[in-house]
Short mmCIF file of C-alpha atoms in Angstrom, two decimals:
data_model
loop_
_atom_site.label_atom_id
_atom_site.label_comp_id
_atom_site.label_asym_id
_atom_site.label_seq_id
_atom_site.Cartn_x
_atom_site.Cartn_y
_atom_site.Cartn_z
CA UNK U 1 -13.07 -37.35 -30.61
CA UNK U 2 -12.77 -35.54 -27.25
CA UNK U 3 -16.10 -34.80 -25.51
CA UNK U 4 -17.19 -31.18 -25.21
CA UNK U 5 -17.25 -31.39 -21.39
CA UNK U 6 -13.65 -32.57 -21.38
CA UNK U 7 -12.64 -29.73 -23.72
CA UNK U 8 -14.36 -27.11 -21.58
CA UNK U 9 -12.73 -28.57 -18.44
CA UNK U 10 -9.32 -28.52 -20.12
CA UNK U 11 -9.88 -24.95 -21.28
CA UNK U 12 -11.05 -23.91 -17.84
CA UNK U 13 -8.08 -25.49 -16.06
CA UNK U 14 -5.66 -23.91 -18.54
CA UNK U 15 -7.44 -20.56 -18.12
CA UNK U 16 -7.12 -20.80 -14.32
CA UNK U 17 -3.48 -21.77 -14.74
CA UNK U 18 -2.92 -18.78 -17.03
CA UNK U 19 -4.67 -16.50 -14.54
CA UNK U 20 -2.56 -17.75 -11.65
CA UNK U 21 0.66 -17.39 -13.63
CA UNK U 22 -0.29 -13.87 -14.78
CA UNK U 23 -1.27 -12.97 -11.22
CA UNK U 24 2.06 -14.23 -9.84
CA UNK U 25 3.88 -12.30 -12.57
CA UNK U 26 1.82 -9.22 -11.71
CA UNK U 27 2.73 -9.61 -8.03
CA UNK U 28 6.41 -10.04 -8.87
CA UNK U 29 6.37 -7.24 -11.44
CA UNK U 30 7.75 -3.77 -10.86
CA UNK U 31 4.28 -2.25 -11.00
CA UNK U 32 2.79 -3.72 -7.84
CA UNK U 33 5.70 -2.93 -5.52
CA UNK U 34 5.48 0.86 -6.02
CA UNK U 35 1.70 0.59 -5.74
CA UNK U 36 1.99 -1.14 -2.35
CA UNK U 37 4.60 1.38 -1.19
CA UNK U 38 2.36 4.22 -2.37
CA UNK U 39 -0.61 2.77 -0.44
CA UNK U 40 1.46 2.33 2.72
CA UNK U 41 2.94 5.83 2.37
CA UNK U 42 -0.48 7.38 1.83
CA UNK U 43 -1.78 5.57 4.92
CA UNK U 44 1.19 6.83 6.92
CA UNK U 45 0.67 10.32 5.52
CA UNK U 46 -3.01 10.28 6.51
CA UNK U 47 -2.06 9.17 10.02
CA UNK U 48 0.52 11.98 10.15
CA UNK U 49 -2.08 14.52 8.99
CA UNK U 50 -4.48 13.27 11.68
CA UNK U 51 -1.78 13.63 14.35
CA UNK U 52 -0.36 16.84 12.87
CA UNK U 53 -2.41 19.20 15.04
CA UNK U 54 -1.40 17.26 18.14
CA UNK U 55 2.26 17.36 17.11
CA UNK U 56 1.96 21.07 16.30
CA UNK U 57 0.52 21.90 19.74
CA UNK U 58 3.26 19.86 21.46
CA UNK U 59 5.93 21.56 19.34
CA UNK U 60 4.38 24.97 20.07
CA UNK U 61 4.48 24.31 23.82
CA UNK U 62 8.09 23.13 23.59
CA UNK U 63 9.05 26.09 21.43
CA UNK U 64 7.44 28.60 23.79
CA UNK U 65 9.33 26.98 26.70
CA UNK U 66 12.59 27.22 24.74
CA UNK U 67 11.91 30.87 23.91
CA UNK U 68 11.37 31.55 27.63
CA UNK U 69 14.67 29.82 28.42
CA UNK U 70 16.44 31.81 25.69
CA UNK U 71 15.13 35.12 27.04
CA UNK U 72 16.20 34.18 30.60
#
């Protein structure tokens, strides 16, 4: 007869093993890669939105200069 403590320890170790294997499978699965790319893209997009006004003003200055050159 196996003691209850031993059984619980065995169950716990197997549960941890299952969790780690499922976690590694989840990391290697096709679900997490698009999720990571989506997160990185959203972060890049937010940075772009933050810098958009700055870019717009620079582009406006450049465009006005080009218009002046075109008219001359």
